[in-house]
PDB file of C-alpha atoms in Angstrom:
ATOM      1  CA  UNK A 235     -43.726 156.721 -86.503  1.00  0.00           C
ATOM      2  CA  UNK A 236     -44.167 156.516 -82.743  1.00  0.00           C
ATOM      3  CA  UNK A 237     -47.214 158.777 -82.867  1.00  0.00           C
ATOM      4  CA  UNK A 238     -48.854 156.620 -85.537  1.00  0.00           C
ATOM      5  CA  UNK A 239     -48.214 153.479 -83.523  1.00  0.00           C
ATOM      6  CA  UNK A 240     -49.742 155.056 -80.406  1.00  0.00           C
ATOM      7  CA  UNK A 241     -52.747 156.247 -82.433  1.00  0.00           C
ATOM      8  CA  UNK A 242     -53.298 152.738 -83.840  1.00  0.00           C
ATOM      9  CA  UNK A 243     -53.113 151.199 -80.394  1.00  0.00           C
ATOM     10  CA  UNK A 244     -55.528 153.766 -78.968  1.00  0.00           C
ATOM     11  CA  UNK A 245     -57.995 153.206 -81.825  1.00  0.00           C
ATOM     12  CA  UNK A 246     -57.728 149.462 -81.400  1.00  0.00           C
ATOM     13  CA  UNK A 247     -58.703 149.791 -77.738  1.00  0.00           C
ATOM     14  CA  UNK A 248     -61.846 151.757 -78.589  1.00  0.00           C
ATOM     15  CA  UNK A 249     -60.651 155.346 -78.300  1.00  0.00           C
ATOM     16  CA  UNK A 250     -61.738 157.890 -80.877  1.00  0.00           C
ATOM     17  CA  UNK A 251     -58.639 158.942 -82.784  1.00  0.00           C
ATOM     18  CA  UNK A 252     -58.645 161.835 -85.222  1.00  0.00           C
ATOM     19  CA  UNK A 253     -55.375 162.376 -87.021  1.00  0.00           C
ATOM     20  CA  UNK A 254     -53.992 164.446 -89.857  1.00  0.00           C
ATOM     21  CA  UNK A 255     -51.223 163.732 -92.308  1.00  0.00           C
ATOM     22  CA  UNK A 256     -50.155 164.897 -95.717  1.00  0.00           C
ATOM     23  CA  UNK A 257     -51.018 162.615 -98.620  1.00  0.00           C
ATOM     24  CA  UNK A 258     -52.346 162.940-102.149  1.00  0.00           C
ATOM     25  CA  UNK A 259     -55.436 160.755-101.630  1.00  0.00           C
ATOM     26  CA  UNK A 260     -57.297 158.649 -99.081  1.00  0.00           C
ATOM     27  CA  UNK A 261     -55.733 155.385-100.340  1.00  0.00           C
ATOM     28  CA  UNK A 262     -52.261 156.934-100.203  1.00  0.00           C
ATOM     29  CA  UNK A 263     -52.943 157.992 -96.588  1.00  0.00           C
ATOM     30  CA  UNK A 264     -53.592 154.348 -95.702  1.00  0.00           C
ATOM     31  CA  UNK A 265     -50.395 153.336 -97.486  1.00  0.00           C
ATOM     32  CA  UNK A 266     -48.429 156.010 -95.663  1.00  0.00           C
ATOM     33  CA  UNK A 267     -49.640 154.834 -92.254  1.00  0.00           C
ATOM     34  CA  UNK A 268     -48.682 151.228 -93.018  1.00  0.00           C
ATOM     35  CA  UNK A 269     -45.265 152.258 -94.359  1.00  0.00           C
ATOM     36  CA  UNK A 270     -44.528 154.578 -91.433  1.00  0.00           C
ATOM     37  CA  UNK A 271     -44.876 151.874 -88.795  1.00  0.00           C
ATOM     38  CA  UNK A 272     -41.734 150.086 -89.872  1.00  0.00           C
ATOM     39  CA  UNK A 273     -40.623 148.748 -86.495  1.00  0.00           C
ATOM     40  CA  UNK A 274     -43.505 146.295 -86.245  1.00  0.00           C
ATOM     41  CA  UNK A 275     -44.474 143.716 -88.805  1.00  0.00           C
ATOM     42  CA  UNK A 276     -46.388 145.160 -91.726  1.00  0.00           C
ATOM     43  CA  UNK A 277     -49.110 142.519 -91.401  1.00  0.00           C
ATOM     44  CA  UNK A 278     -49.673 143.467 -87.750  1.00  0.00           C
ATOM     45  CA  UNK A 279     -50.045 147.153 -88.653  1.00  0.00           C
ATOM     46  CA  UNK A 280     -52.386 146.340 -91.545  1.00  0.00           C
ATOM     47  CA  UNK A 281     -54.481 144.158 -89.252  1.00  0.00           C
ATOM     48  CA  UNK A 282     -54.736 146.895 -86.606  1.00  0.00           C
ATOM     49  CA  UNK A 283     -55.616 149.527 -89.178  1.00  0.00           C
ATOM     50  CA  UNK A 284     -58.191 147.299 -90.896  1.00  0.00           C
ATOM     51  CA  UNK A 285     -59.895 146.576 -87.568  1.00  0.00           C
ATOM     52  CA  UNK A 286     -60.079 150.165 -86.349  1.00  0.00           C
ATOM     53  CA  UNK A 287     -60.367 152.390 -89.426  1.00  0.00           C
ATOM     54  CA  UNK A 288     -63.766 154.037 -89.790  1.00  0.00           C
ATOM     55  CA  UNK A 289     -63.036 156.659 -92.453  1.00  0.00           C
ATOM     56  CA  UNK A 290     -60.340 158.628 -94.218  1.00  0.00           C
ATOM     57  CA  UNK A 291     -61.236 162.091 -95.440  1.00  0.00           C
ATOM     58  CA  UNK A 292     -58.835 163.694 -97.871  1.00  0.00           C
ATOM     59  CA  UNK A 293     -59.275 167.286 -98.978  1.00  0.00           C
ATOM     60  CA  UNK A 294     -57.918 169.645-101.581  1.00  0.00           C
ATOM     61  CA  UNK A 295     -58.413 173.367-101.251  1.00  0.00           C
ATOM     62  CA  UNK A 296     -59.049 174.989-104.620  1.00  0.00           C
ATOM     63  CA  UNK A 297     -59.479 178.634-105.527  1.00  0.00           C
ATOM     64  CA  UNK A 298     -63.099 179.605-106.031  1.00  0.00           C
ATOM     65  CA  UNK A 299     -64.051 180.389-109.614  1.00  0.00           C
ATOM     66  CA  UNK A 300     -64.606 184.035-108.648  1.00  0.00           C
ATOM     67  CA  UNK A 301     -61.206 184.041-106.854  1.00  0.00           C
ATOM     68  CA  UNK A 302     -62.717 185.121-103.509  1.00  0.00           C
ATOM     69  CA  UNK A 303     -61.311 182.428-101.284  1.00  0.00           C
ATOM     70  CA  UNK A 304     -61.072 178.664-101.467  1.00  0.00           C
ATOM     71  CA  UNK A 305     -63.406 175.702-101.453  1.00  0.00           C
ATOM     72  CA  UNK A 306     -62.697 172.127-100.324  1.00  0.00           C
ATOM     73  CA  UNK A 307     -63.002 169.140-102.625  1.00  0.00           C
ATOM     74  CA  UNK A 308     -63.334 166.003-100.500  1.00  0.00           C
ATOM     75  CA  UNK A 309     -62.517 162.341-100.943  1.00  0.00           C
ATOM     76  CA  UNK A 310     -64.096 159.974 -98.418  1.00  0.00           C
ATOM     77  CA  UNK A 311     -62.972 156.383 -97.947  1.00  0.00           C
ATOM     78  CA  UNK A 312     -65.152 154.466 -95.473  1.00  0.00           C
ATOM     79  CA  UNK A 313     -63.861 151.550 -93.437  1.00  0.00           C
ATOM     80  CA  UNK A 314     -66.245 148.981 -94.917  1.00  0.00           C
ATOM     81  CA  UNK A 315     -65.759 145.238 -94.767  1.00  0.00           C
ATOM     82  CA  UNK A 316     -64.336 145.288 -98.307  1.00  0.00           C
ATOM     83  CA  UNK A 317     -61.893 148.104 -97.491  1.00  0.00           C
ATOM     84  CA  UNK A 318     -60.800 146.341 -94.302  1.00  0.00           C
ATOM     85  CA  UNK A 319     -60.149 143.128 -96.261  1.00  0.00           C
ATOM     86  CA  UNK A 320     -58.059 144.977 -98.841  1.00  0.00           C
ATOM     87  CA  UNK A 321     -55.978 146.640 -96.114  1.00  0.00           C
ATOM     88  CA  UNK A 322     -55.536 143.405 -94.156  1.00  0.00           C
ATOM     89  CA  UNK A 323     -54.426 141.539 -97.301  1.00  0.00           C
ATOM     90  CA  UNK A 324     -52.012 144.295 -98.327  1.00  0.00           C
ATOM     91  CA  UNK A 325     -53.919 145.131-101.497  1.00  0.00           C
ATOM     92  CA  UNK A 326     -53.697 148.883-100.930  1.00  0.00           C
ATOM     93  CA  UNK A 327     -53.540 149.593-104.677  1.00  0.00           C
ATOM     94  CA  UNK A 328     -57.109 148.289-104.995  1.00  0.00           C
ATOM     95  CA  UNK A 329     -58.498 150.839-102.516  1.00  0.00           C
ATOM     96  CA  UNK A 330     -59.000 153.326-105.359  1.00  0.00           C
ATOM     97  CA  UNK A 331     -61.316 150.841-107.079  1.00  0.00           C
ATOM     98  CA  UNK A 332     -63.202 150.197-103.827  1.00  0.00           C
ATOM     99  CA  UNK A 333     -63.571 153.954-103.411  1.00  0.00           C
ATOM    100  CA  UNK A 334     -65.093 154.274-106.888  1.00  0.00           C
ATOM    101  CA  UNK A 335     -67.500 151.392-106.236  1.00  0.00           C
ATOM    102  CA  UNK A 336     -68.467 152.438-102.698  1.00  0.00           C
ATOM    103  CA  UNK A 337     -70.903 155.265-103.401  1.00  0.00           C
ATOM    104  CA  UNK A 338     -73.748 153.339-101.701  1.00  0.00           C
ATOM    105  CA  UNK A 339     -71.650 153.112 -98.527  1.00  0.00           C
ATOM    106  CA  UNK A 340     -71.047 156.859 -98.504  1.00  0.00           C
ATOM    107  CA  UNK A 341     -67.691 156.933-100.240  1.00  0.00           C
ATOM    108  CA  UNK A 342     -66.856 159.924-102.399  1.00  0.00           C
ATOM    109  CA  UNK A 343     -64.092 159.815-105.000  1.00  0.00           C
ATOM    110  CA  UNK A 344     -62.136 163.066-105.279  1.00  0.00           C
ATOM    111  CA  UNK A 345     -63.019 163.386-108.940  1.00  0.00           C
ATOM    112  CA  UNK A 346     -66.768 163.168-108.169  1.00  0.00           C
ATOM    113  CA  UNK A 347     -66.396 165.969-105.624  1.00  0.00           C
ATOM    114  CA  UNK A 348     -64.403 168.059-108.091  1.00  0.00           C
ATOM    115  CA  UNK A 349     -67.035 167.488-110.793  1.00  0.00           C
ATOM    116  CA  UNK A 350     -69.808 168.704-108.474  1.00  0.00           C
ATOM    117  CA  UNK A 351     -67.819 171.846-107.711  1.00  0.00           C
ATOM    118  CA  UNK A 352     -67.318 172.497-111.433  1.00  0.00           C
ATOM    119  CA  UNK A 353     -71.001 171.838-112.233  1.00  0.00           C
ATOM    120  CA  UNK A 354     -72.086 174.271-109.508  1.00  0.00           C
ATOM    121  CA  UNK A 355     -69.658 176.902-110.886  1.00  0.00           C
ATOM    122  CA  UNK A 356     -67.724 177.072-107.630  1.00  0.00           C
ATOM    123  CA  UNK A 357     -64.445 175.938-109.222  1.00  0.00           C
ATOM    124  CA  UNK A 358     -63.080 176.322-112.746  1.00  0.00           C
ATOM    125  CA  UNK A 359     -62.610 173.192-114.817  1.00  0.00           C
ATOM    126  CA  UNK A 360     -58.896 173.907-115.235  1.00  0.00           C
ATOM    127  CA  UNK A 361     -58.381 174.144-111.457  1.00  0.00           C
ATOM    128  CA  UNK A 362     -60.345 170.910-110.973  1.00  0.00           C
ATOM    129  CA  UNK A 363     -58.217 169.139-113.585  1.00  0.00           C
ATOM    130  CA  UNK A 364     -55.044 170.368-111.877  1.00  0.00           C
ATOM    131  CA  UNK A 365     -56.249 168.960-108.535  1.00  0.00           C
ATOM    132  CA  UNK A 366     -57.552 165.623-109.852  1.00  0.00           C
ATOM    133  CA  UNK A 367     -55.688 162.379-109.323  1.00  0.00           C
ATOM    134  CA  UNK A 368     -57.220 161.020-112.531  1.00  0.00           C
ATOM    135  CA  UNK A 369     -58.233 163.578-115.169  1.00  0.00           C
ATOM    136  CA  UNK A 370     -59.964 160.905-117.268  1.00  0.00           C
ATOM    137  CA  UNK A 371     -62.159 159.956-114.314  1.00  0.00           C
ATOM    138  CA  UNK A 372     -62.956 163.622-113.703  1.00  0.00           C
ATOM    139  CA  UNK A 373     -64.010 163.977-117.347  1.00  0.00           C
ATOM    140  CA  UNK A 374     -66.370 161.021-117.008  1.00  0.00           C
ATOM    141  CA  UNK A 375     -68.055 162.597-113.957  1.00  0.00           C
ATOM    142  CA  UNK A 376     -68.457 165.863-115.835  1.00  0.00           C
TER     143      UNK A 376
END
C-alpha cells in the first residue's frame, strides 16, 4: 500500500513511474491500485490515478504452438480522456468497454492479441481460450 501511494505521488509530480503488479487484466490492475490505497479517500486516489496514468500493459505468457518456449499476449489500456473520466468517477467496471472501443487510441484488448497469435499459428486456439478473459469476445475476433 505504501509503495503504491508513493508511486502515485511521484507520478503526480511528473516523475516517470513504471510499476508491476499481479492482476488478471488492465482494468483489474486499475481497480487493484485504487483498492490498495485504503488509508486515503478513494476519490483522492482515483483522482491522482486518473491525472497521471498514461498506460497499463497487461500480459499473459502462453506456450508456443510448437511448444518451444512462450509468447506474450498483451492488453494495452491507454490513459485517454475517457479512461481518466471513468477512473475519476469510480466507473472502473466500464474500463473493459472503453478498452474495446479504444483501438484508434492504441488500445489492445487481450482477446484481440490472442486472436492475432492464433491466426499467425504462434499459439493454439485451446491455449488462447484458456487465457482469455472473455471466450465469446475471442471467438468474435477469430
